[in-house]
Amino acid sequence: MEQEKQNNAQHFLDLIQKSRRGKFKIYIGMSAGVGKTFRMLQEAHTLLKNGIDVKIGYIETHNRKETHELLAGLPVIPRRTIFYKGKQLEEMDVQAIINLRPEVVIVDELAHTNIQGSKNEKRWQDVLEILEAGINVISAVNIQHIESLNQDVKRITNVDVQERVPDNVLRIADEVVNIDLTSDELISRLKEGKIYTEDKILTALNNFFKSDQILQLRELALKEVASQVVRKVEKEIPQNIALRHEKLLACISSNDKTAKNVIRKTARLASYYNSEWYVLYVETPKESSDTIALDKQRYLINNFKLATELGAEVIKVKDKNITEAMLEVVKQKQITTVCIGKPHFNLFKVILSTTIFNRLLNNLSLSNIDLVILS
């Protein structure tokens, strides 16, 4: 009874805190040049005409004429000047925004990495701070900057995007809007000089702005926004709870590459099902803190950080029997789906000859729990 009272009180406190937090709107697009910044500035003008106190916290027009012209008449909060490695650079002034307390602030380039020495490492962290202060934020990001899509984007474009935004940031958004163009329209804008200067157009056409790549990135963007809509419907319409019972468990080892893939792909599944999910690492005696190699320790720390940023609860247990530890966590957390990486050797041989793997399969099967082997 006492626990129930505490839970009810915490729920009400969460509602209060959420109501105090600023509203968050994100414009998302398949690539640079689709018109995210343009649309944000258009919206800022509309809000201003309707008597809303809206200010520009940070905008990047990339010297695009049409976009730059839209800045006229909009109040801009001056940027903060920072000297770094002998150069004078500018960053968004988060404290100035919080002190001025506009009703709405426009913040471009959500995935941006702040200059070393800034309070926050990433701009999305700045945005969270502004939201916590009760200020509404409109921001923008390209689909290739979403953390869990990193490997998909690399496969499509052959580019490993370094500036990334955790999926959790999109999850807390009150509204996610896709700015969509066909690949032909986007390429036409590029050729007309509306995205990059003339000296960069040919390079862009031969690299990122290829029709097949644009189509694949467009698909990713459309799917992402569609899944955001599904989550919003499920959250706001309690009757539609069919997918809420899913609970996912990603089991990782100290192998850096495999673990990252498992974490990202499980994050995507959890996002699709709008479900709770966990990341489990079983520390065996041979991987204790006294014996594990330093590089593996760093990999684990980075993977735990990645999992947390993507919305997982990290579970670390010590056990000499990995299967037993996994099954215990599955039982405790009422897991419905276990996700593991593809074994480094022939799966058929594993199933036939490994009693440990057989036991895991049998136990999960008897408990009506799915096992997903991620490539």
mmCIF file of C-alpha atoms in Angstrom:
data_model
loop_
_atom_site.group_PDB
_atom_site.id
_atom_site.type_symbol
_atom_site.label_atom_id
_atom_site.label_comp_id
_atom_site.label_asym_id
_atom_site.label_seq_id
_atom_site.Cartn_x
_atom_site.Cartn_y
_atom_site.Cartn_z
ATOM 1 C CA MET A 1 0.000 0.000 0.000
ATOM 2 C CA GLU A 2 2.804 2.387 0.946
ATOM 3 C CA GLN A 3 4.629 1.597 -2.306
ATOM 4 C CA GLU A 4 1.463 2.309 -4.281
ATOM 5 C CA LYS A 5 1.150 5.719 -2.583
ATOM 6 C CA GLN A 6 4.760 6.526 -3.455
ATOM 7 C CA ASN A 7 4.204 5.477 -7.065
ATOM 8 C CA ASN A 8 1.091 7.666 -7.341
ATOM 9 C CA ALA A 9 2.925 10.633 -5.816
ATOM 10 C CA GLN A 10 5.866 10.153 -8.192
ATOM 11 C CA HIS A 11 3.515 9.917 -11.160
ATOM 12 C CA PHE A 12 1.859 13.205 -10.182
ATOM 13 C CA LEU A 13 5.281 14.831 -9.678
ATOM 14 C CA ASP A 14 6.324 13.644 -13.151
ATOM 15 C CA LEU A 15 3.184 15.236 -14.610
ATOM 16 C CA ILE A 16 3.932 18.541 -12.860
ATOM 17 C CA GLN A 17 7.539 18.572 -14.051
ATOM 18 C CA LYS A 18 6.481 17.692 -17.587
ATOM 19 C CA SER A 19 3.952 20.539 -17.639
ATOM 20 C CA ARG A 20 6.688 22.966 -16.582
ATOM 21 C CA ARG A 21 9.041 21.797 -19.307
ATOM 22 C CA GLY A 22 8.984 23.690 -22.573
ATOM 23 C CA LYS A 23 7.353 22.161 -25.642
ATOM 24 C CA PHE A 24 9.741 20.722 -28.208
ATOM 25 C CA LYS A 25 9.258 20.610 -31.983
ATOM 26 C CA ILE A 26 11.787 19.069 -34.368
ATOM 27 C CA TYR A 27 11.939 19.430 -38.134
ATOM 28 C CA ILE A 28 13.649 16.411 -39.665
ATOM 29 C CA GLY A 29 14.885 15.925 -43.220
ATOM 30 C CA MET A 30 16.711 13.418 -45.386
ATOM 31 C CA SER A 31 19.634 15.754 -46.101
ATOM 32 C CA ALA A 32 20.942 19.299 -46.166
ATOM 33 C CA GLY A 33 18.984 21.615 -48.460
ATOM 34 C CA VAL A 34 15.468 20.219 -48.053
ATOM 35 C CA GLY A 35 14.297 23.419 -46.346
ATOM 36 C CA LYS A 36 14.308 22.771 -42.577
ATOM 37 C CA THR A 37 15.865 26.129 -41.624
ATOM 38 C CA PHE A 38 13.647 27.944 -44.134
ATOM 39 C CA ARG A 39 10.545 26.365 -42.587
ATOM 40 C CA MET A 40 11.645 27.226 -39.032
ATOM 41 C CA LEU A 41 12.119 30.876 -39.978
ATOM 42 C CA GLN A 42 8.740 30.952 -41.734
ATOM 43 C CA GLU A 43 7.157 29.586 -38.559
ATOM 44 C CA ALA A 44 8.993 32.181 -36.464
ATOM 45 C CA HIS A 45 7.472 34.983 -38.581
ATOM 46 C CA THR A 46 3.990 33.461 -38.198
ATOM 47 C CA LEU A 47 4.397 33.217 -34.411
ATOM 48 C CA LEU A 48 5.680 36.800 -34.216
ATOM 49 C CA LYS A 49 2.675 38.093 -36.188
ATOM 50 C CA ASN A 50 0.417 36.298 -33.696
ATOM 51 C CA GLY A 51 1.961 38.075 -30.732
ATOM 52 C CA ILE A 52 4.245 35.248 -29.576
ATOM 53 C CA ASP A 53 7.607 36.264 -28.094
ATOM 54 C CA VAL A 54 9.871 34.282 -30.421
ATOM 55 C CA LYS A 55 13.620 34.760 -30.728
ATOM 56 C CA ILE A 56 16.431 33.260 -32.785
ATOM 57 C CA GLY A 57 18.805 31.387 -30.483
ATOM 58 C CA TYR A 58 20.976 30.024 -33.276
ATOM 59 C CA ILE A 59 20.404 29.807 -36.992
ATOM 60 C CA GLU A 60 22.701 28.648 -39.792
ATOM 61 C CA THR A 61 21.650 29.952 -43.208
ATOM 62 C CA HIS A 62 24.766 28.607 -45.020
ATOM 63 C CA ASN A 63 24.608 31.845 -47.043
ATOM 64 C CA ARG A 64 21.497 30.635 -48.860
ATOM 65 C CA LYS A 65 19.895 33.821 -50.190
ATOM 66 C CA GLU A 66 16.224 32.872 -49.688
ATOM 67 C CA THR A 67 16.872 31.601 -46.180
ATOM 68 C CA HIS A 68 19.038 34.554 -45.152
ATOM 69 C CA GLU A 69 16.371 37.031 -46.266
ATOM 70 C CA LEU A 70 13.880 35.448 -43.859
ATOM 71 C CA LEU A 71 16.004 36.554 -40.907
ATOM 72 C CA ALA A 72 14.909 40.161 -41.514
ATOM 73 C CA GLY A 73 12.521 41.333 -38.796
ATOM 74 C CA LEU A 74 13.233 38.461 -36.389
ATOM 75 C CA PRO A 75 14.847 39.251 -32.999
ATOM 76 C CA VAL A 76 18.203 37.462 -32.734
ATOM 77 C CA ILE A 77 19.932 36.659 -29.430
ATOM 78 C CA PRO A 78 23.646 37.492 -29.914
ATOM 79 C CA ARG A 79 25.997 34.518 -29.955
ATOM 80 C CA ARG A 80 28.660 33.933 -27.345
ATOM 81 C CA THR A 81 32.260 34.571 -28.452
ATOM 82 C CA ILE A 82 34.878 31.950 -27.571
ATOM 83 C CA PHE A 83 38.595 31.998 -28.272
ATOM 84 C CA TYR A 84 39.814 28.515 -29.169
ATOM 85 C CA LYS A 85 43.279 27.654 -30.502
ATOM 86 C CA GLY A 86 43.949 31.276 -31.352
ATOM 87 C CA LYS A 87 40.693 31.723 -33.258
ATOM 88 C CA GLN A 88 37.609 33.731 -32.370
ATOM 89 C CA LEU A 89 34.580 31.442 -32.697
ATOM 90 C CA GLU A 90 30.878 31.749 -31.895
ATOM 91 C CA GLU A 91 28.426 29.479 -30.102
ATOM 92 C CA MET A 92 24.806 29.755 -29.041
ATOM 93 C CA ASP A 93 24.465 31.667 -25.755
ATOM 94 C CA VAL A 94 22.367 29.266 -23.670
ATOM 95 C CA GLN A 95 22.460 31.391 -20.518
ATOM 96 C CA ALA A 96 21.340 34.497 -22.410
ATOM 97 C CA ILE A 97 18.355 32.536 -23.778
ATOM 98 C CA ILE A 98 17.403 31.337 -20.286
ATOM 99 C CA ASN A 99 17.813 34.849 -18.837
ATOM 100 C CA LEU A 100 15.666 36.466 -21.562
ATOM 101 C CA ARG A 101 13.039 33.689 -21.307
ATOM 102 C CA PRO A 102 11.314 34.067 -24.705
ATOM 103 C CA GLU A 103 8.155 31.990 -25.222
ATOM 104 C CA VAL A 104 9.772 30.253 -28.194
ATOM 105 C CA VAL A 105 13.395 29.999 -29.300
ATOM 106 C CA ILE A 106 14.639 28.747 -32.672
ATOM 107 C CA VAL A 107 17.727 26.519 -32.431
ATOM 108 C CA ASP A 108 19.233 25.159 -35.652
ATOM 109 C CA GLU A 109 21.779 22.334 -36.134
ATOM 110 C CA LEU A 110 20.650 20.091 -33.258
ATOM 111 C CA ALA A 111 23.521 17.615 -33.807
ATOM 112 C CA HIS A 112 26.235 20.288 -33.575
ATOM 113 C CA THR A 113 29.262 19.658 -31.330
ATOM 114 C CA ASN A 114 30.053 22.663 -29.172
ATOM 115 C CA ILE A 115 33.522 24.176 -28.972
ATOM 116 C CA GLN A 116 35.718 22.614 -26.303
ATOM 117 C CA GLY A 117 35.252 24.408 -22.999
ATOM 118 C CA SER A 118 31.515 24.970 -23.458
ATOM 119 C CA LYS A 119 29.232 23.943 -20.589
ATOM 120 C CA ASN A 120 27.652 21.188 -22.690
ATOM 121 C CA GLU A 121 29.437 19.012 -25.217
ATOM 122 C CA LYS A 122 26.510 18.912 -27.663
ATOM 123 C CA ARG A 123 23.849 21.361 -28.777
ATOM 124 C CA TRP A 124 21.073 18.872 -28.075
ATOM 125 C CA GLN A 125 22.188 19.060 -24.426
ATOM 126 C CA ASP A 126 21.845 22.853 -24.617
ATOM 127 C CA VAL A 127 18.314 22.365 -25.926
ATOM 128 C CA LEU A 128 17.394 20.040 -23.043
ATOM 129 C CA GLU A 129 18.625 22.707 -20.610
ATOM 130 C CA ILE A 130 16.494 25.362 -22.327
ATOM 131 C CA LEU A 131 13.433 23.074 -22.245
ATOM 132 C CA GLU A 132 13.963 22.406 -18.531
ATOM 133 C CA ALA A 133 13.861 26.176 -18.004
ATOM 134 C CA GLY A 134 10.314 26.138 -19.390
ATOM 135 C CA ILE A 135 11.140 27.656 -22.797
ATOM 136 C CA ASN A 136 9.608 26.183 -25.966
ATOM 137 C CA VAL A 137 12.121 25.128 -28.625
ATOM 138 C CA ILE A 138 11.858 24.599 -32.375
ATOM 139 C CA SER A 139 14.887 22.789 -33.814
ATOM 140 C CA ALA A 140 16.039 20.796 -36.852
ATOM 141 C CA VAL A 141 18.181 17.775 -37.671
ATOM 142 C CA ASN A 142 18.997 15.554 -40.648
ATOM 143 C CA ILE A 143 18.135 11.856 -40.503
ATOM 144 C CA GLN A 144 21.797 10.808 -40.848
ATOM 145 C CA HIS A 145 22.516 12.304 -37.409
ATOM 146 C CA ILE A 146 20.179 9.943 -35.497
ATOM 147 C CA GLU A 147 22.327 7.683 -33.317
ATOM 148 C CA SER A 148 20.633 4.316 -33.868
ATOM 149 C CA LEU A 149 20.679 4.837 -37.657
ATOM 150 C CA ASN A 150 24.445 5.352 -37.767
ATOM 151 C CA GLN A 151 25.237 1.981 -39.356
ATOM 152 C CA ASP A 152 22.355 2.236 -41.851
ATOM 153 C CA VAL A 153 23.549 5.671 -42.954
ATOM 154 C CA LYS A 154 27.134 4.427 -43.259
ATOM 155 C CA ARG A 155 25.949 1.531 -45.439
ATOM 156 C CA ILE A 156 23.961 3.895 -47.695
ATOM 157 C CA THR A 157 26.438 6.771 -47.993
ATOM 158 C CA ASN A 158 29.759 5.176 -47.016
ATOM 159 C CA VAL A 159 30.142 8.047 -44.532
ATOM 160 C CA ASP A 160 30.539 7.510 -40.795
ATOM 161 C CA VAL A 161 28.655 10.514 -39.406
ATOM 162 C CA GLN A 162 30.421 11.743 -36.278
ATOM 163 C CA GLU A 163 27.876 14.250 -34.957
ATOM 164 C CA ARG A 164 24.906 12.277 -33.676
ATOM 165 C CA VAL A 165 21.766 12.848 -31.628
ATOM 166 C CA PRO A 166 20.479 10.159 -29.217
ATOM 167 C CA ASP A 167 17.106 8.688 -30.154
ATOM 168 C CA ASN A 168 15.829 9.717 -26.714
ATOM 169 C CA VAL A 169 15.983 13.365 -27.775
ATOM 170 C CA LEU A 170 13.497 12.639 -30.559
ATOM 171 C CA ARG A 171 11.345 10.626 -28.171
ATOM 172 C CA ILE A 172 10.815 13.580 -25.834
ATOM 173 C CA ALA A 173 9.795 15.834 -28.735
ATOM 174 C CA ASP A 174 6.148 16.877 -28.645
ATOM 175 C CA GLU A 175 6.091 17.123 -32.423
ATOM 176 C CA VAL A 176 8.349 15.762 -35.183
ATOM 177 C CA VAL A 177 7.740 17.105 -38.697
ATOM 178 C CA ASN A 178 9.316 15.684 -41.841
ATOM 179 C CA ILE A 179 10.416 18.180 -44.510
ATOM 180 C CA ASP A 180 10.155 16.072 -47.629
ATOM 181 C CA LEU A 181 11.327 16.537 -51.210
ATOM 182 C CA THR A 182 11.685 14.090 -54.066
ATOM 183 C CA SER A 183 15.248 13.232 -55.061
ATOM 184 C CA ASP A 184 14.742 15.095 -58.379
ATOM 185 C CA GLU A 185 13.596 18.252 -56.571
ATOM 186 C CA LEU A 186 16.556 18.118 -54.183
ATOM 187 C CA ILE A 187 19.090 17.594 -56.984
ATOM 188 C CA SER A 188 17.481 20.458 -58.951
ATOM 189 C CA ARG A 189 17.878 22.748 -55.926
ATOM 190 C CA LEU A 190 21.528 21.717 -55.715
ATOM 191 C CA LYS A 191 22.187 22.419 -59.411
ATOM 192 C CA GLU A 192 20.478 25.815 -59.101
ATOM 193 C CA GLY A 193 22.957 26.786 -56.387
ATOM 194 C CA LYS A 194 20.303 26.893 -53.628
ATOM 195 C CA ILE A 195 22.186 24.491 -51.337
ATOM 196 C CA TYR A 196 25.924 24.941 -51.924
ATOM 197 C CA THR A 197 28.079 27.468 -53.727
ATOM 198 C CA GLU A 198 28.964 26.723 -57.360
ATOM 199 C CA ASP A 199 32.441 25.363 -56.568
ATOM 200 C CA LYS A 200 30.943 22.614 -54.367
ATOM 201 C CA ILE A 201 28.049 21.473 -56.565
ATOM 202 C CA LEU A 202 29.919 18.922 -58.724
ATOM 203 C CA THR A 203 31.569 17.301 -55.692
ATOM 204 C CA ALA A 204 28.195 17.045 -53.956
ATOM 205 C CA LEU A 205 26.572 15.443 -57.026
ATOM 206 C CA ASN A 206 29.332 12.842 -57.222
ATOM 207 C CA ASN A 207 29.175 11.996 -53.534
ATOM 208 C CA PHE A 208 26.256 12.532 -51.165
ATOM 209 C CA PHE A 209 23.629 13.780 -53.613
ATOM 210 C CA LYS A 210 23.149 10.616 -55.669
ATOM 211 C CA SER A 211 19.567 9.714 -56.503
ATOM 212 C CA ASP A 212 19.662 6.190 -55.034
ATOM 213 C CA GLN A 213 21.236 7.420 -51.786
ATOM 214 C CA ILE A 214 18.716 10.234 -51.444
ATOM 215 C CA LEU A 215 15.847 7.769 -51.926
ATOM 216 C CA GLN A 216 17.166 5.501 -49.166
ATOM 217 C CA LEU A 217 17.721 8.414 -46.766
ATOM 218 C CA ARG A 218 14.245 9.693 -47.622
ATOM 219 C CA GLU A 219 12.814 6.307 -46.684
ATOM 220 C CA LEU A 220 14.653 6.407 -43.331
ATOM 221 C CA ALA A 221 13.272 9.884 -42.612
ATOM 222 C CA LEU A 222 9.698 8.912 -43.508
ATOM 223 C CA LYS A 223 9.887 5.770 -41.353
ATOM 224 C CA GLU A 224 11.305 7.702 -38.409
ATOM 225 C CA VAL A 225 8.539 10.291 -38.457
ATOM 226 C CA ALA A 226 5.896 7.583 -38.938
ATOM 227 C CA SER A 227 7.173 5.725 -35.864
ATOM 228 C CA GLN A 228 7.084 8.994 -33.888
ATOM 229 C CA VAL A 229 3.424 9.407 -34.830
ATOM 230 C CA VAL A 230 2.649 5.831 -33.725
ATOM 231 C CA ARG A 231 4.335 6.460 -30.361
ATOM 232 C CA LYS A 232 2.383 9.686 -29.891
ATOM 233 C CA VAL A 233 -0.930 7.944 -30.647
ATOM 234 C CA GLU A 234 -0.152 5.100 -28.233
ATOM 235 C CA LYS A 235 0.880 7.549 -25.526
ATOM 236 C CA GLU A 236 -2.134 9.805 -25.821
ATOM 237 C CA ILE A 237 -4.814 7.163 -26.504
ATOM 238 C CA PRO A 238 -4.639 4.657 -23.597
ATOM 239 C CA GLN A 239 -6.933 2.120 -25.311
ATOM 240 C CA ASN A 240 -4.277 1.426 -27.928
ATOM 241 C CA ILE A 241 -1.847 -0.507 -25.740
ATOM 242 C CA ALA A 242 -1.326 -3.643 -27.827
ATOM 243 C CA LEU A 243 2.394 -3.010 -28.363
ATOM 244 C CA ARG A 244 3.222 -1.756 -24.893
ATOM 245 C CA HIS A 245 3.860 -5.145 -23.347
ATOM 246 C CA GLU A 246 7.104 -5.692 -25.236
ATOM 247 C CA LYS A 247 10.283 -5.638 -23.134
ATOM 248 C CA LEU A 248 13.589 -6.086 -24.937
ATOM 249 C CA LEU A 249 16.929 -7.268 -23.592
ATOM 250 C CA ALA A 250 20.124 -6.677 -25.595
ATOM 251 C CA CYS A 251 22.930 -8.977 -24.463
ATOM 252 C CA ILE A 252 26.400 -7.639 -25.213
ATOM 253 C CA SER A 253 29.968 -8.789 -24.778
ATOM 254 C CA SER A 254 33.135 -6.741 -24.479
ATOM 255 C CA ASN A 255 33.498 -6.893 -28.290
ATOM 256 C CA ASP A 256 33.187 -3.247 -29.354
ATOM 257 C CA LYS A 257 31.832 -3.564 -32.899
ATOM 258 C CA THR A 258 29.354 -6.363 -32.249
ATOM 259 C CA ALA A 259 28.068 -4.682 -29.092
ATOM 260 C CA LYS A 260 27.439 -1.351 -30.810
ATOM 261 C CA ASN A 261 25.449 -3.040 -33.574
ATOM 262 C CA VAL A 262 23.364 -4.992 -31.062
ATOM 263 C CA ILE A 263 22.663 -1.854 -29.014
ATOM 264 C CA ARG A 264 21.680 0.272 -32.021
ATOM 265 C CA LYS A 265 19.474 -2.379 -33.616
ATOM 266 C CA THR A 266 17.743 -3.189 -30.331
ATOM 267 C CA ALA A 267 17.157 0.540 -29.868
ATOM 268 C CA ARG A 268 15.394 0.615 -33.233
ATOM 269 C CA LEU A 269 13.190 -2.339 -32.250
ATOM 270 C CA ALA A 270 12.384 -0.709 -28.906
ATOM 271 C CA SER A 271 11.556 2.509 -30.723
ATOM 272 C CA TYR A 272 9.215 0.640 -33.085
ATOM 273 C CA TYR A 273 7.415 -1.125 -30.224
ATOM 274 C CA ASN A 274 7.561 1.951 -27.960
ATOM 275 C CA SER A 275 8.830 -0.392 -25.262
ATOM 276 C CA GLU A 276 11.175 -0.524 -22.313
ATOM 277 C CA TRP A 277 14.527 -2.099 -23.053
ATOM 278 C CA TYR A 278 17.675 -3.153 -21.265
ATOM 279 C CA VAL A 279 21.307 -3.845 -22.074
ATOM 280 C CA LEU A 280 22.920 -6.740 -20.205
ATOM 281 C CA TYR A 281 26.634 -7.368 -19.783
ATOM 282 C CA VAL A 282 27.692 -10.472 -17.870
ATOM 283 C CA GLU A 283 31.153 -10.088 -16.368
ATOM 284 C CA THR A 284 32.800 -13.502 -16.166
ATOM 285 C CA PRO A 285 35.861 -14.141 -13.941
ATOM 286 C CA LYS A 286 38.197 -13.870 -16.960
ATOM 287 C CA GLU A 287 36.790 -10.377 -17.670
ATOM 288 C CA SER A 288 36.939 -9.012 -14.131
ATOM 289 C CA SER A 289 38.239 -5.468 -13.684
ATOM 290 C CA ASP A 290 41.597 -6.924 -12.594
ATOM 291 C CA THR A 291 42.107 -9.039 -15.691
ATOM 292 C CA ILE A 292 40.230 -7.429 -18.603
ATOM 293 C CA ALA A 293 42.343 -5.501 -21.127
ATOM 294 C CA LEU A 294 42.210 -1.703 -20.895
ATOM 295 C CA ASP A 295 40.940 -1.298 -24.461
ATOM 296 C CA LYS A 296 38.012 -3.635 -23.711
ATOM 297 C CA GLN A 297 37.240 -1.648 -20.569
ATOM 298 C CA ARG A 298 37.051 1.516 -22.663
ATOM 299 C CA TYR A 299 34.799 -0.228 -25.201
ATOM 300 C CA LEU A 300 32.433 -1.316 -22.429
ATOM 301 C CA ILE A 301 32.251 2.159 -20.881
ATOM 302 C CA ASN A 302 31.520 3.707 -24.300
ATOM 303 C CA ASN A 303 28.881 1.070 -25.047
ATOM 304 C CA PHE A 304 27.192 1.593 -21.681
ATOM 305 C CA LYS A 305 27.117 5.335 -22.425
ATOM 306 C CA LEU A 306 25.666 4.708 -25.910
ATOM 307 C CA ALA A 307 22.971 2.413 -24.474
ATOM 308 C CA THR A 308 21.988 4.997 -21.861
ATOM 309 C CA GLU A 309 21.809 7.769 -24.465
ATOM 310 C CA LEU A 310 19.534 5.584 -26.594
ATOM 311 C CA GLY A 311 17.177 5.060 -23.655
ATOM 312 C CA ALA A 312 18.205 1.674 -22.254
ATOM 313 C CA GLU A 313 18.694 0.671 -18.652
ATOM 314 C CA VAL A 314 22.145 -0.919 -18.356
ATOM 315 C CA ILE A 315 22.424 -4.068 -16.248
ATOM 316 C CA LYS A 316 25.853 -5.389 -15.277
ATOM 317 C CA VAL A 317 26.101 -8.656 -13.376
ATOM 318 C CA LYS A 318 28.973 -10.909 -12.328
ATOM 319 C CA ASP A 319 28.541 -14.610 -13.082
ATOM 320 C CA LYS A 320 30.672 -17.440 -14.424
ATOM 321 C CA ASN A 321 27.633 -18.834 -16.257
ATOM 322 C CA ILE A 322 26.449 -16.360 -18.904
ATOM 323 C CA THR A 323 23.314 -18.328 -19.820
ATOM 324 C CA GLU A 324 22.177 -18.598 -16.194
ATOM 325 C CA ALA A 325 22.711 -14.873 -15.703
ATOM 326 C CA MET A 326 20.768 -14.036 -18.868
ATOM 327 C CA LEU A 327 17.833 -16.245 -17.898
ATOM 328 C CA GLU A 328 17.728 -14.734 -14.408
ATOM 329 C CA VAL A 329 17.528 -11.189 -15.804
ATOM 330 C CA VAL A 330 14.911 -12.306 -18.352
ATOM 331 C CA LYS A 331 12.794 -13.600 -15.453
ATOM 332 C CA GLN A 332 13.324 -10.571 -13.196
ATOM 333 C CA LYS A 333 12.546 -7.966 -15.843
ATOM 334 C CA GLN A 334 9.780 -10.005 -17.565
ATOM 335 C CA ILE A 335 11.560 -9.769 -20.910
ATOM 336 C CA THR A 336 9.617 -10.693 -24.057
ATOM 337 C CA THR A 337 12.458 -10.517 -26.604
ATOM 338 C CA VAL A 338 16.170 -11.260 -26.201
ATOM 339 C CA CYS A 339 18.524 -9.728 -28.781
ATOM 340 C CA ILE A 340 22.026 -11.075 -29.314
ATOM 341 C CA GLY A 341 24.762 -10.566 -31.900
ATOM 342 C CA LYS A 342 25.463 -13.079 -34.621
ATOM 343 C CA PRO A 343 27.871 -15.763 -33.335
ATOM 344 C CA HIS A 344 31.373 -15.598 -34.795
ATOM 345 C CA PHE A 345 31.077 -19.162 -36.026
ATOM 346 C CA ASN A 346 28.538 -21.190 -37.974
ATOM 347 C CA LEU A 347 25.157 -20.876 -36.240
ATOM 348 C CA PHE A 348 24.087 -24.369 -37.320
ATOM 349 C CA LYS A 349 27.107 -25.856 -35.530
ATOM 350 C CA VAL A 350 26.348 -23.794 -32.452
ATOM 351 C CA ILE A 351 22.778 -25.056 -32.268
ATOM 352 C CA LEU A 352 23.827 -28.666 -32.805
ATOM 353 C CA SER A 353 26.905 -28.847 -30.623
ATOM 354 C CA THR A 354 26.690 -26.189 -27.930
ATOM 355 C CA THR A 355 24.668 -27.309 -24.947
ATOM 356 C CA ILE A 356 24.781 -23.785 -23.495
ATOM 357 C CA PHE A 357 23.146 -22.289 -26.565
ATOM 358 C CA ASN A 358 20.670 -25.172 -26.704
ATOM 359 C CA ARG A 359 19.688 -24.564 -23.109
ATOM 360 C CA LEU A 360 19.174 -20.879 -23.788
ATOM 361 C CA LEU A 361 16.948 -21.634 -26.803
ATOM 362 C CA ASN A 362 14.932 -24.224 -24.911
ATOM 363 C CA ASN A 363 14.370 -21.997 -21.888
ATOM 364 C CA LEU A 364 13.311 -19.042 -23.980
ATOM 365 C CA SER A 365 11.031 -21.225 -26.099
ATOM 366 C CA LEU A 366 9.307 -22.702 -23.035
ATOM 367 C CA SER A 367 8.770 -19.220 -21.633
ATOM 368 C CA ASN A 368 7.320 -17.949 -24.936
ATOM 369 C CA ILE A 369 10.192 -15.474 -25.293
ATOM 370 C CA ASP A 370 11.531 -14.478 -28.709
ATOM 371 C CA LEU A 371 15.218 -14.684 -29.536
ATOM 372 C CA VAL A 372 16.469 -12.254 -32.193
ATOM 373 C CA ILE A 373 19.933 -12.823 -33.683
ATOM 374 C CA LEU A 374 21.131 -9.527 -35.127
ATOM 375 C CA SER A 375 23.517 -9.433 -38.066
#
